Coordinates of C-alpha atoms in Angstrom, one line a residue:
M30 CA 14.4 7.2 6.7
C31 CA 17.3 5.7 8.1
G32 CA 17.7 4.8 11.8
I33 CA 20.3 6.5 14.5
V34 CA 21.1 5.1 18.1
G35 CA 24.0 6.3 19.7
G36 CA 24.8 7.0 23.6
I37 CA 27.7 7.3 26.2
A38 CA 27.2 4.8 29.1
N39 CA 29.7 3.4 32.2
A40 CA 30.2 -0.2 30.1
N41 CA 30.5 -1.1 26.6
I42 CA 27.6 0.0 24.5
A43 CA 28.0 -1.8 21.4
P44 CA 25.4 -4.4 22.4
L45 CA 23.1 -1.6 22.9
L46 CA 23.8 0.0 19.8
L47 CA 23.1 -3.3 18.0
E48 CA 20.0 -4.1 19.6
G49 CA 18.9 -0.3 18.8
L50 CA 19.3 -1.1 15.1
K51 CA 17.6 -4.2 15.4
R52 CA 14.6 -2.2 17.0
L53 CA 14.9 0.5 14.1
E54 CA 15.0 -2.0 11.1
Y55 CA 11.9 -0.6 10.1
R56 CA 13.4 2.9 9.0
G57 CA 15.8 0.9 6.5
Y58 CA 18.0 -2.2 5.9
D59 CA 20.0 -1.4 2.8
S60 CA 23.0 -1.4 5.1
S61 CA 24.1 -0.6 8.5
G62 CA 27.1 0.3 10.6
L63 CA 28.1 0.4 13.9
I64 CA 31.6 2.8 15.5
V65 CA 32.4 2.9 19.3
L66 CA 35.5 5.1 20.6
S67 CA 37.9 2.6 22.2
K68 CA 39.9 2.5 25.8
N69 CA 42.7 4.0 24.1
N70 CA 41.0 6.5 22.3
K71 CA 40.7 5.0 18.8
L72 CA 37.5 5.0 16.5
L73 CA 36.3 1.5 15.6
R74 CA 34.1 0.7 13.2
Q75 CA 31.9 -2.5 11.4
R76 CA 29.9 -1.9 8.4
A77 CA 27.5 -4.5 6.3
I78 CA 25.4 -4.2 3.4
G79 CA 21.8 -5.6 3.8
K80 CA 20.0 -6.1 7.2
V81 CA 21.1 -5.8 10.8
C82 CA 21.9 -9.4 10.9
N83 CA 24.6 -9.1 8.7
L84 CA 26.5 -6.8 10.6
E85 CA 25.5 -8.5 13.9
N86 CA 27.3 -11.7 12.2
K87 CA 30.5 -9.3 11.6
L88 CA 30.8 -8.3 14.7
K89 CA 30.9 -11.8 16.5
T90 CA 34.0 -12.4 14.6
N91 CA 35.2 -8.9 15.1
K92 CA 34.1 -7.9 18.3
I93 CA 34.6 -4.1 19.2
E94 CA 33.8 -2.1 22.6
G95 CA 33.7 0.9 23.9
K96 CA 31.9 3.4 26.0
I97 CA 30.6 6.1 23.7
G98 CA 29.5 5.3 20.2
L99 CA 27.1 5.3 17.4
A100 CA 24.7 3.2 15.2
H101 CA 23.2 3.6 11.8
T102 CA 20.5 1.4 9.8
R103 CA 20.5 3.2 6.1
W104 CA 17.5 3.4 3.7
A105 CA 19.7 4.7 0.5
T106 CA 19.0 8.4 -1.0
H107 CA 22.4 9.1 -2.2
G108 CA 24.9 6.4 -3.2
E109 CA 23.9 2.6 -4.0
P110 CA 23.8 0.2 -1.1
S111 CA 27.5 -0.6 -0.3
D112 CA 29.8 -0.7 2.6
K113 CA 31.5 2.2 1.4
N114 CA 28.2 3.8 1.6
A115 CA 27.0 2.7 4.7
H116 CA 27.0 5.0 7.9
P117 CA 28.7 5.9 10.1
H118 CA 31.4 8.1 8.4
I119 CA 34.9 9.0 9.3
S120 CA 37.0 12.1 8.7
K121 CA 40.7 11.8 9.4
N122 CA 40.7 9.2 11.7
S123 CA 39.0 11.7 14.6
I124 CA 35.4 12.5 13.5
S125 CA 32.8 10.3 13.1
V126 CA 29.0 11.1 12.0
V127 CA 25.8 9.3 11.8
H128 CA 23.0 11.1 9.7
N129 CA 19.5 10.8 8.6
G130 CA 18.1 13.4 6.4
I131 CA 19.3 15.0 2.7
I132 CA 22.1 17.5 2.4
E133 CA 20.9 19.7 -0.4
N134 CA 23.8 21.6 -1.2
Y135 CA 26.4 18.7 -0.3
V136 CA 27.6 18.7 -4.1
S137 CA 29.3 22.4 -3.2
L138 CA 30.2 21.7 -0.3
K139 CA 31.9 18.4 -1.8
K140 CA 33.7 20.7 -4.3
S141 CA 35.4 23.2 -1.8
Q142 CA 36.6 20.2 0.4
I143 CA 38.3 18.7 -2.1
Q144 CA 39.8 21.9 -2.9
Q145 CA 40.7 21.8 1.0
G146 CA 42.4 18.4 0.6
Y147 CA 39.9 16.0 2.0
Q148 CA 39.4 13.1 0.1
F149 CA 36.1 11.0 -0.1
S150 CA 35.6 7.7 0.3
S151 CA 31.9 7.3 -0.4
E152 CA 29.0 8.5 -2.7
T153 CA 27.0 9.9 -0.1
D154 CA 26.1 13.4 1.2
T155 CA 26.6 12.6 4.6
E156 CA 30.5 12.4 4.5
V157 CA 30.6 16.2 3.9
I158 CA 29.2 16.8 7.5
A159 CA 32.1 14.7 8.8
H160 CA 34.8 16.5 6.7
A161 CA 32.9 20.1 7.7
I162 CA 33.5 19.0 11.2
D163 CA 36.7 18.1 11.1
F164 CA 37.7 21.5 9.5
F165 CA 36.0 23.6 12.2
T166 CA 38.0 21.9 14.8
L167 CA 40.9 23.7 13.7
S168 CA 38.9 27.1 14.6
S169 CA 36.8 26.0 17.6
N170 CA 37.1 25.2 21.2
S171 CA 35.0 22.2 21.5
L172 CA 33.3 19.6 19.3
L173 CA 29.8 21.2 20.1
E174 CA 31.6 24.3 18.8
A175 CA 32.6 22.7 15.4
V176 CA 29.2 21.4 15.0
Q177 CA 27.5 24.3 15.4
K178 CA 29.8 25.8 12.8
T179 CA 29.2 23.2 10.5
L180 CA 25.4 23.4 10.4
K181 CA 25.1 26.9 9.7
T182 CA 27.0 25.8 6.4
L183 CA 23.8 22.9 5.3
K184 CA 21.0 23.2 3.4
G185 CA 18.6 20.3 3.8
S186 CA 17.6 18.1 6.8
Y187 CA 19.7 16.0 9.5
G188 CA 19.2 14.0 12.3
L189 CA 22.9 14.0 13.5
G190 CA 25.2 12.0 15.9
V191 CA 28.9 12.8 16.2
I192 CA 31.7 11.4 18.3
S193 CA 35.6 12.4 18.2
S194 CA 38.5 11.0 19.3
N195 CA 39.8 14.4 20.2
H196 CA 36.7 14.5 22.4
P197 CA 36.4 11.2 24.0
N198 CA 33.8 12.0 26.6
K199 CA 31.1 14.3 24.4
L200 CA 28.5 13.1 22.3
I201 CA 26.7 15.9 20.1
A202 CA 23.4 15.2 18.4
A203 CA 21.5 17.9 16.2
R204 CA 18.0 17.8 14.1
K205 CA 16.2 19.9 11.7
G206 CA 13.3 18.2 9.7
S207 CA 14.3 14.8 10.7
P208 CA 13.4 13.0 14.1
L209 CA 15.7 12.7 16.9
L210 CA 15.3 12.2 20.9
I211 CA 17.5 12.1 23.9
G212 CA 17.1 9.0 26.6
I213 CA 18.2 9.4 30.1
G214 CA 19.3 6.3 31.8
D215 CA 20.8 4.9 35.0
N216 CA 24.0 4.1 33.4
G217 CA 24.4 6.9 30.6
N218 CA 22.6 9.0 28.2
Y219 CA 21.8 8.5 24.7
I220 CA 19.9 9.2 21.7
A221 CA 18.1 7.8 19.2
S222 CA 15.6 8.3 16.0
D223 CA 12.8 6.3 18.0
Q224 CA 12.2 5.6 21.5
M225 CA 11.7 1.7 20.5
A226 CA 15.5 1.6 20.3
L227 CA 16.2 2.9 23.8
L228 CA 13.5 0.8 25.4
S229 CA 15.9 -1.6 27.3
V230 CA 17.4 1.0 29.0
T231 CA 15.2 3.9 29.7
K232 CA 11.8 5.3 29.8
K233 CA 12.5 8.9 30.1
F234 CA 12.8 10.9 27.1
I235 CA 13.7 14.4 26.1
F236 CA 12.1 15.1 22.1
L237 CA 14.1 17.6 20.3
E238 CA 12.6 20.6 18.6
E239 CA 13.6 21.9 15.4
E240 CA 17.0 22.9 15.1
D241 CA 18.1 22.0 18.4
I242 CA 21.8 21.0 19.4
V243 CA 22.8 19.1 22.6
E244 CA 25.8 18.5 24.0
L245 CA 25.9 14.5 25.9
D246 CA 28.2 13.5 28.4
L247 CA 28.1 10.5 31.0
K248 CA 26.2 12.6 33.6
K249 CA 24.7 15.6 31.6
I250 CA 22.7 16.7 29.3
T251 CA 22.8 20.6 27.4
I252 CA 20.7 21.8 24.9
Y253 CA 21.0 24.8 22.6
N254 CA 18.8 26.1 20.3
S255 CA 20.0 27.3 16.9
E256 CA 20.9 30.5 18.5
G257 CA 23.4 28.8 20.8
T258 CA 20.9 29.5 23.9
I259 CA 21.0 26.7 26.5
V260 CA 17.6 25.9 26.6
E261 CA 14.8 23.1 28.7
R262 CA 13.0 20.6 26.8
P263 CA 10.4 18.8 29.0
I264 CA 11.3 14.9 29.9
K265 CA 8.6 12.4 29.0
I266 CA 7.8 8.9 30.4
S267 CA 7.0 6.6 27.5
N268 CA 4.2 3.9 28.5
L269 CA 5.7 1.7 25.3
M270 CA 6.1 -1.7 26.5
E271 CA 9.3 -3.8 25.1
G272 CA 7.1 -6.9 24.7
K273 CA 5.2 -5.3 22.3
F274 CA 7.7 -6.0 19.7
D275 CA 7.9 -9.6 20.3
L276 CA 6.0 -12.3 17.2
G277 CA 4.6 -14.4 19.3
T278 CA 3.0 -17.3 17.8
Y279 CA 3.3 -15.3 14.5
D280 CA 5.1 -15.8 11.7
H281 CA 5.8 -12.0 10.6
F282 CA 5.0 -9.1 12.1
M283 CA 2.4 -8.0 9.3
Q284 CA 0.4 -11.0 10.4
K285 CA 0.8 -10.2 13.5
E286 CA -0.3 -6.6 13.0
I287 CA -3.3 -7.7 11.1
F288 CA -4.6 -10.0 13.7
E289 CA -4.3 -7.3 16.6
Q290 CA -6.6 -4.9 14.5
P291 CA -9.7 -5.8 16.7
Q292 CA -8.1 -4.9 19.8
A293 CA -6.2 -1.6 18.1
I294 CA -9.9 -0.4 17.6
R295 CA -10.9 -0.7 20.8
D296 CA -8.0 1.0 21.9
T297 CA -8.7 3.8 19.6
L298 CA -12.3 4.1 20.4
E299 CA -11.7 4.1 24.0
S300 CA -13.0 7.5 25.8
R301 CA -13.5 8.3 22.1
I302 CA -17.5 7.3 22.7
T303 CA -20.3 6.9 24.9
K304 CA -23.0 4.9 24.8
D305 CA -24.2 6.5 21.5
R306 CA -22.1 9.6 21.4
V307 CA -18.8 10.6 20.0
V308 CA -16.9 12.6 22.7
I309 CA -16.0 15.8 20.7
S310 CA -12.9 16.5 22.9
A311 CA -11.4 13.7 22.1
F312 CA -9.9 15.9 19.2
G313 CA -8.7 18.3 21.8
Y314 CA -10.3 20.5 24.5
K315 CA -11.2 23.2 22.2
A316 CA -12.0 20.9 19.3
K317 CA -16.2 21.7 19.7
E318 CA -15.6 25.6 19.6
D319 CA -12.6 25.0 16.5
F320 CA -15.3 22.9 15.0
Q321 CA -18.2 25.2 14.9
K322 CA -16.1 27.6 12.7
I323 CA -15.3 25.3 10.1
N324 CA -16.9 25.2 6.7
Q325 CA -14.9 22.9 4.7
V326 CA -11.7 20.4 5.0
Q327 CA -8.4 19.9 3.6
I328 CA -6.7 16.8 4.2
V329 CA -3.0 15.9 3.3
A330 CA -1.4 12.3 3.6
C331 CA 0.7 10.1 1.6
G332 CA 0.5 6.4 0.7
S333 CA -2.0 4.6 3.2
S334 CA -3.0 7.2 4.9
Y335 CA -3.9 8.8 1.5
H336 CA -5.8 6.3 0.7
A337 CA -7.9 6.5 4.2
A338 CA -8.0 10.2 3.1
L339 CA -9.9 9.7 -0.1
V340 CA -12.4 7.3 2.2
A341 CA -12.9 10.0 4.3
K342 CA -13.5 12.5 1.7
Y343 CA -16.8 10.5 0.7
W344 CA -17.8 10.4 4.4
L345 CA -17.4 13.6 4.8
E346 CA -19.4 14.9 1.8
D347 CA -21.9 12.0 1.9
I348 CA -22.6 12.0 5.9
A349 CA -21.3 15.3 7.5
K350 CA -22.4 17.2 4.5
I351 CA -19.0 19.4 4.4
S352 CA -16.7 20.0 1.6
C353 CA -13.4 18.1 1.5
N354 CA -10.2 18.3 -0.6
V355 CA -7.8 15.5 -0.2
E356 CA -4.2 16.0 -2.2
V357 CA -1.1 13.7 -2.0
A358 CA 1.5 15.7 0.6
S359 CA 4.2 15.7 -1.7
E360 CA 2.2 17.3 -4.4
Y361 CA 0.8 19.6 -2.3
R362 CA 3.7 21.4 -0.6
Y363 CA 5.1 22.6 -4.2
R364 CA 2.5 23.8 -5.1
R365 CA 0.8 27.3 -4.6
P366 CA -2.6 26.4 -3.0
I367 CA -5.3 28.4 -2.0
I368 CA -6.4 27.9 1.3
L369 CA -9.8 29.5 2.3
D370 CA -10.5 30.8 6.0
K371 CA -12.7 28.4 7.8
T372 CA -10.6 25.3 7.0
L373 CA -9.8 22.2 9.1
F374 CA -6.1 21.3 7.6
V375 CA -5.7 17.6 8.4
A376 CA -2.6 16.3 8.4
I377 CA -2.3 12.2 8.7
S378 CA 0.8 10.5 9.3
Q379 CA 1.6 7.4 11.1
S380 CA 5.0 7.8 12.8
G381 CA 4.2 11.7 12.9
E382 CA 7.2 12.1 10.9
T383 CA 6.4 11.9 7.3
A384 CA 8.8 14.9 5.8
D385 CA 6.4 15.7 3.0
I386 CA 3.2 16.0 5.3
L387 CA 5.0 17.9 8.0
E388 CA 6.1 20.6 5.2
A389 CA 3.0 20.8 3.7
L390 CA 1.0 21.5 7.2
K391 CA 3.8 23.9 7.9
I392 CA 3.1 25.7 4.7
A393 CA -0.5 25.5 5.1
K394 CA 0.0 27.5 8.3
K395 CA 2.1 30.0 6.9
I396 CA -0.2 31.0 4.1
N397 CA -3.3 31.5 5.9
K398 CA -2.8 31.7 9.6
K399 CA -6.7 31.6 10.3
I400 CA -6.7 27.8 9.5
I401 CA -7.0 25.1 12.1
T402 CA -4.9 22.2 12.0
L403 CA -5.6 18.7 12.9
C404 CA -3.3 15.6 13.1
I405 CA -4.4 11.8 12.9
S406 CA -1.0 9.9 14.2
N407 CA -0.1 6.9 15.6
S408 CA 2.8 8.7 17.6
A409 CA 2.3 10.8 20.7
E410 CA 5.7 12.7 21.0
S411 CA 6.1 13.1 17.0
S412 CA 6.9 16.3 15.4
I413 CA 3.2 16.5 13.9
T414 CA 1.6 16.9 17.3
R415 CA 3.8 19.1 18.4
I416 CA 2.6 21.7 15.2
S417 CA -0.8 21.0 15.1
D418 CA -3.8 22.6 16.6
L419 CA -5.7 19.8 17.6
V420 CA -4.3 16.2 17.9
F421 CA -6.2 12.6 17.4
L422 CA -4.3 9.8 18.7
T423 CA -4.7 6.6 16.6
N424 CA -3.5 4.1 19.6
A425 CA -2.4 1.5 17.2
G426 CA 0.0 0.4 19.2
P427 CA 3.7 -0.1 17.8
E428 CA 3.7 -1.1 14.0
V429 CA 6.7 -2.9 12.9
G430 CA 5.9 -4.5 9.6
V431 CA 6.7 -2.1 6.7
A432 CA 3.1 -2.2 4.9
S433 CA 0.5 -0.6 7.2
T434 CA -2.5 -2.7 8.5
K435 CA -3.3 -1.9 11.4
A436 CA -2.5 1.9 11.5
F437 CA -4.9 2.2 8.1
T438 CA -7.7 0.8 9.9
T439 CA -7.2 2.9 12.7
Q440 CA -6.7 5.8 11.0
L441 CA -10.1 5.1 9.1
V442 CA -11.7 5.0 12.6
G443 CA -10.4 8.5 13.6
L444 CA -11.6 9.7 10.2
A445 CA -15.0 8.1 11.2
L446 CA -15.3 9.9 14.2
L447 CA -14.3 13.2 12.8
T448 CA -16.9 12.8 10.5
C449 CA -19.6 12.0 13.0
A450 CA -18.3 15.0 15.2
L451 CA -18.0 17.8 12.3
G452 CA -21.8 16.5 11.2
V453 CA -23.3 16.5 15.2
I454 CA -21.7 20.2 15.0
K455 CA -23.1 21.2 11.8
K456 CA -26.5 19.7 12.4
S457 CA -26.1 17.5 9.7
I458 CA -26.1 14.5 11.6
D459 CA -29.0 14.3 14.1
K460 CA -28.8 12.1 17.4
S461 CA -30.7 8.9 15.7
Q462 CA -27.8 8.9 13.2
E463 CA -25.0 9.6 15.7
K464 CA -26.1 6.4 17.8
N465 CA -25.8 4.4 14.6
I466 CA -22.6 5.5 13.7
V467 CA -21.4 4.6 17.1
N468 CA -23.2 1.3 17.3
G469 CA -21.6 0.4 14.1
L470 CA -18.0 1.7 15.4
K471 CA -18.6 -0.6 18.4
R472 CA -19.3 -3.5 15.6
L473 CA -16.4 -3.3 14.5
P474 CA -13.9 -5.4 16.6
G475 CA -16.2 -8.4 16.2
L476 CA -16.8 -7.9 12.7
I477 CA -13.0 -7.9 12.0
D478 CA -13.0 -11.2 14.2
E479 CA -15.5 -12.6 11.8
T480 CA -13.8 -11.6 9.1
L481 CA -10.3 -13.1 10.1
L482 CA -11.7 -16.7 10.0
Q483 CA -11.7 -16.6 6.5
E484 CA -7.8 -16.7 6.4
N485 CA -7.7 -20.3 5.4
Q486 CA -9.8 -19.9 2.2
I487 CA -7.9 -16.6 1.5
Q488 CA -5.0 -18.1 2.0
K489 CA -6.0 -21.3 -0.8
L490 CA -6.7 -18.5 -3.1
S491 CA -3.1 -16.8 -2.9
T492 CA -1.8 -19.6 -4.4
K493 CA -3.4 -18.2 -8.2
F494 CA -1.1 -15.8 -7.6
I495 CA 2.2 -17.7 -8.0
D496 CA 2.6 -17.5 -12.0
K497 CA 1.3 -13.7 -11.9
N498 CA 3.0 -10.4 -12.6
S499 CA 0.3 -7.9 -12.6
A500 CA -3.3 -7.7 -11.0
L501 CA -6.3 -5.4 -10.9
F502 CA -8.5 -4.3 -8.4
L503 CA -11.9 -3.1 -8.7
G504 CA -14.0 -1.2 -6.5
R505 CA -16.6 1.4 -6.3
G506 CA -17.3 4.6 -4.3
A507 CA -15.1 4.7 -0.9
M508 CA -14.4 1.0 -2.1
Y509 CA -12.4 2.4 -4.9
A510 CA -10.3 3.9 -2.4
I511 CA -10.0 0.5 -0.4
A512 CA -8.9 -1.2 -3.7
M513 CA -6.2 1.2 -4.2
E514 CA -5.1 0.3 -0.6
G515 CA -5.4 -3.4 -1.7
A516 CA -3.4 -2.6 -4.8
L517 CA -0.9 -1.0 -2.8
K518 CA -0.4 -3.9 -0.2
L519 CA 0.0 -6.5 -3.0
K520 CA 2.7 -4.6 -4.8
E521 CA 4.7 -3.5 -1.6
I522 CA 5.2 -6.9 0.0
S523 CA 4.8 -9.6 -3.3
Y524 CA 6.3 -7.1 -5.8
I525 CA 3.7 -8.0 -8.1
H526 CA 2.2 -4.8 -10.3
A527 CA -0.9 -4.1 -9.0
E528 CA -3.5 -1.3 -10.2
A529 CA -6.6 -0.1 -8.9
F530 CA -9.8 1.4 -11.0
P531 CA -12.8 2.5 -10.5
A532 CA -15.4 -0.1 -11.7
G533 CA -17.1 2.2 -13.9
E534 CA -13.9 3.3 -15.5
L535 CA -13.4 0.0 -16.9
K536 CA -14.5 0.8 -20.7
H537 CA -12.1 3.6 -20.6
G538 CA -8.9 1.8 -21.0
P539 CA -8.4 -0.9 -18.3
I540 CA -10.5 -3.2 -19.6
A541 CA -7.8 -3.7 -22.6
L542 CA -5.4 -5.6 -20.1
I543 CA -8.2 -7.8 -19.2
D544 CA -7.1 -11.5 -20.5
N545 CA -6.9 -15.2 -18.4
N546 CA -3.5 -14.0 -17.1
M547 CA -4.7 -10.8 -15.5
P548 CA -6.7 -11.9 -12.2
V549 CA -9.3 -9.1 -10.9
I550 CA -9.9 -8.6 -7.4
A551 CA -13.3 -6.9 -6.6
V552 CA -15.0 -5.9 -3.4
A553 CA -18.7 -6.1 -3.5
P554 CA -20.4 -4.2 -0.6
N555 CA -24.4 -4.3 -0.6
D556 CA -24.5 -0.4 -1.3
E557 CA -26.8 1.5 -3.6
L558 CA -23.7 0.9 -6.1
L559 CA -24.0 -3.0 -6.1
S560 CA -26.0 -3.4 -9.1
K561 CA -23.6 -1.1 -11.1
L562 CA -20.7 -3.5 -10.3
K563 CA -22.5 -6.4 -10.8
S564 CA -22.7 -5.4 -14.5
N565 CA -19.0 -3.9 -14.1
L566 CA -18.0 -7.6 -13.1
Q567 CA -19.9 -9.4 -16.1
E568 CA -17.5 -7.2 -18.4
V569 CA -14.5 -8.4 -17.1
K570 CA -15.5 -12.3 -16.7
S571 CA -16.5 -12.4 -20.4
R572 CA -13.4 -11.1 -21.2
G573 CA -12.1 -14.6 -19.6
S574 CA -10.3 -13.2 -16.5
Q575 CA -9.5 -15.1 -13.3
M576 CA -11.7 -13.1 -10.6
I577 CA -11.7 -13.2 -6.7
V578 CA -14.9 -11.0 -5.2
F579 CA -15.1 -10.5 -1.7
E580 CA -19.0 -9.7 -1.1
D581 CA -21.3 -8.7 2.0
K582 CA -23.1 -11.9 2.3
D583 CA -26.5 -9.8 1.3
S584 CA -24.7 -8.9 -2.1
K585 CA -25.3 -12.2 -3.6
V586 CA -22.9 -11.8 -6.5
M587 CA -23.8 -14.2 -9.0
P588 CA -21.1 -17.2 -9.6
M589 CA -19.6 -17.6 -12.8
K590 CA -16.7 -20.2 -14.4
G591 CA -13.3 -18.9 -13.0
M592 CA -15.0 -16.8 -10.7
E593 CA -14.3 -17.3 -6.3
I594 CA -17.1 -15.6 -4.4
I595 CA -15.8 -15.2 -0.5
P596 CA -18.5 -14.0 1.4
I597 CA -17.1 -11.6 4.2
T598 CA -19.9 -10.3 6.6
S599 CA -23.2 -8.5 6.4
N600 CA -25.2 -5.9 7.4
L601 CA -22.1 -3.2 7.0
G602 CA -23.4 0.5 6.9
R603 CA -21.5 3.1 4.9
I604 CA -18.8 3.4 7.8
T605 CA -17.9 -0.1 8.7
A606 CA -18.2 -1.7 5.1
P607 CA -14.7 0.4 3.9
I608 CA -13.1 -0.8 7.2
I609 CA -13.8 -4.5 6.9
F610 CA -13.4 -5.2 3.3
T611 CA -9.7 -3.9 4.0
I612 CA -9.2 -7.0 5.9
P613 CA -9.4 -10.1 3.3
L614 CA -7.3 -7.8 1.0
Q615 CA -4.6 -7.3 3.6
L616 CA -4.9 -11.4 4.3
L617 CA -4.8 -11.7 0.4
S618 CA -1.4 -9.7 0.0
Y619 CA 0.2 -11.3 3.0
H620 CA -0.5 -15.1 1.6
V621 CA 0.6 -14.0 -1.9
A622 CA 3.9 -12.4 -0.5
L623 CA 4.5 -16.0 1.6
I624 CA 4.3 -17.9 -1.5
K625 CA 6.7 -15.9 -3.7
G626 CA 9.2 -15.6 -0.8
T627 CA 9.7 -12.5 -0.6
D628 CA 10.6 -10.6 2.7
I629 CA 7.2 -9.6 4.3
D630 CA 7.9 -7.6 6.9
K631 CA 10.7 -5.5 5.1
P632 CA 9.9 -5.1 1.7
R633 CA 12.9 -4.2 -0.8
N634 CA 13.2 -0.7 -1.4
L635 CA 10.9 0.4 1.3
A636 CA 11.0 1.9 5.2
K637 CA 8.5 2.5 7.7
S638 CA 8.8 6.0 7.7
V639 CA 9.7 8.5 5.2
T640 CA 11.5 11.3 6.4
V641 CA 12.9 12.4 3.7
E642 CA 11.7 13.6 0.4

């Protein structure tokens, strides 16, 4: 899940590479590095441990210039974060490589390369790529040919950028299992893991397909498929705006993105609902025909997307009356699942590049070619959208903070629309129910605005966590999944250990953890399980816990000593409630992290897009 940016231009490319790294830092920030080919064809490299700003500071005192170069921001897989393990890697002062992915057979390659006389300066799997390319240049007529030969020896995944001092006017790039695109500029041609990195120089992009290899020079781009045949890939014009990455008046991107949720949901609903109907074709022009064939739903997802999927399981079975299974993609891809005919296979990924989800989707299509696949993603040109039969884009806009906020709630909106669409097709949802669902979705932006007004009160509550190391989240029904999401948010950005449990499971173990040092956070909507939840809260409080309860104004949880009750809003339905109750949990995690002094937008060891196992 590292970030790559590179290019060949008619002016010094180093500033662009550095700016690109800043935009890609969400993909990893254990270390970063930049390399250019100087006027006299020497490779000039600078690397730094930690965030990109550390690299920037080094470059201020040790400037490097060149018209062709590569840069990389790392999320460590092989080898600890360090200067020596930071990319770019160099072989014999002639070949330089940046790499996103994992080379699974690097141990055997390294062993043979040591026998060939190559010396290793890092602990990474990537360095074998540089040495292999150098080795094959001895029997190749071009840098492209040497890279092509190298790729045939690699097992695993890669997004790859290569330059050579012996081929000063060429840049080679390749992708397999990791995202990589080409940017076409007026003053040069570029590569990157994400179009965000290149928006300052172009809005024209080519999205490479699996096992594509590309040769770039200043004026020409030539793409080859895995068989070495020249192929054409379409040029897409990006609609992303540079300004969307500014913090504005906010202190952190996470805070900004929490407050962007009303607009993100409006954008997600736009053209997807009419006055009182869901537009089924929002899932694809064949969606109505395809949905008529469906008898069950299988969802695969990871992280926050998995929690959204768990909420959808309640909706699909309770409201649409259709069977639904949900599984973590990293587990699903490694077992031998039985996939029945007439299954809608739903893959959820904010980035559309999550490796485990992509592989699970490919495996499912291979096991049963009769299934219909649907992806829910925030990225229009991602890998997942290209291999799915149906596509639903959440339109959340760029999400920079590593901890998912608006991506999560817009996924829930997309899943609510899917629930309604399937229910209408299967006649388990009548026109009156559909109208109620649509009206509830229309109310969401206003309800979220109302909920965000509780920020000051939630900020005061966050002080209770300053000396806490653990927390427990409780919910029932769909709110159990929301409690899981709340626990994930807290642990991600505040580094407090947090767990979520169905409130009814307290007596089956978790109640042993509860004392006055264990804060308990509960979500209490006004639903059919409210009376059960109130009994569970009494059990918790009798053990002396400090409690925070986010309630529907009509839930009327009985106040007790040591319990803080925050009324959120009222008149919520089965679909709107999980989305609304997500908001205070996001705010709580944000403000706890703030008082803990952690790096909120870039929490340690995490990256935004998990494109490797």
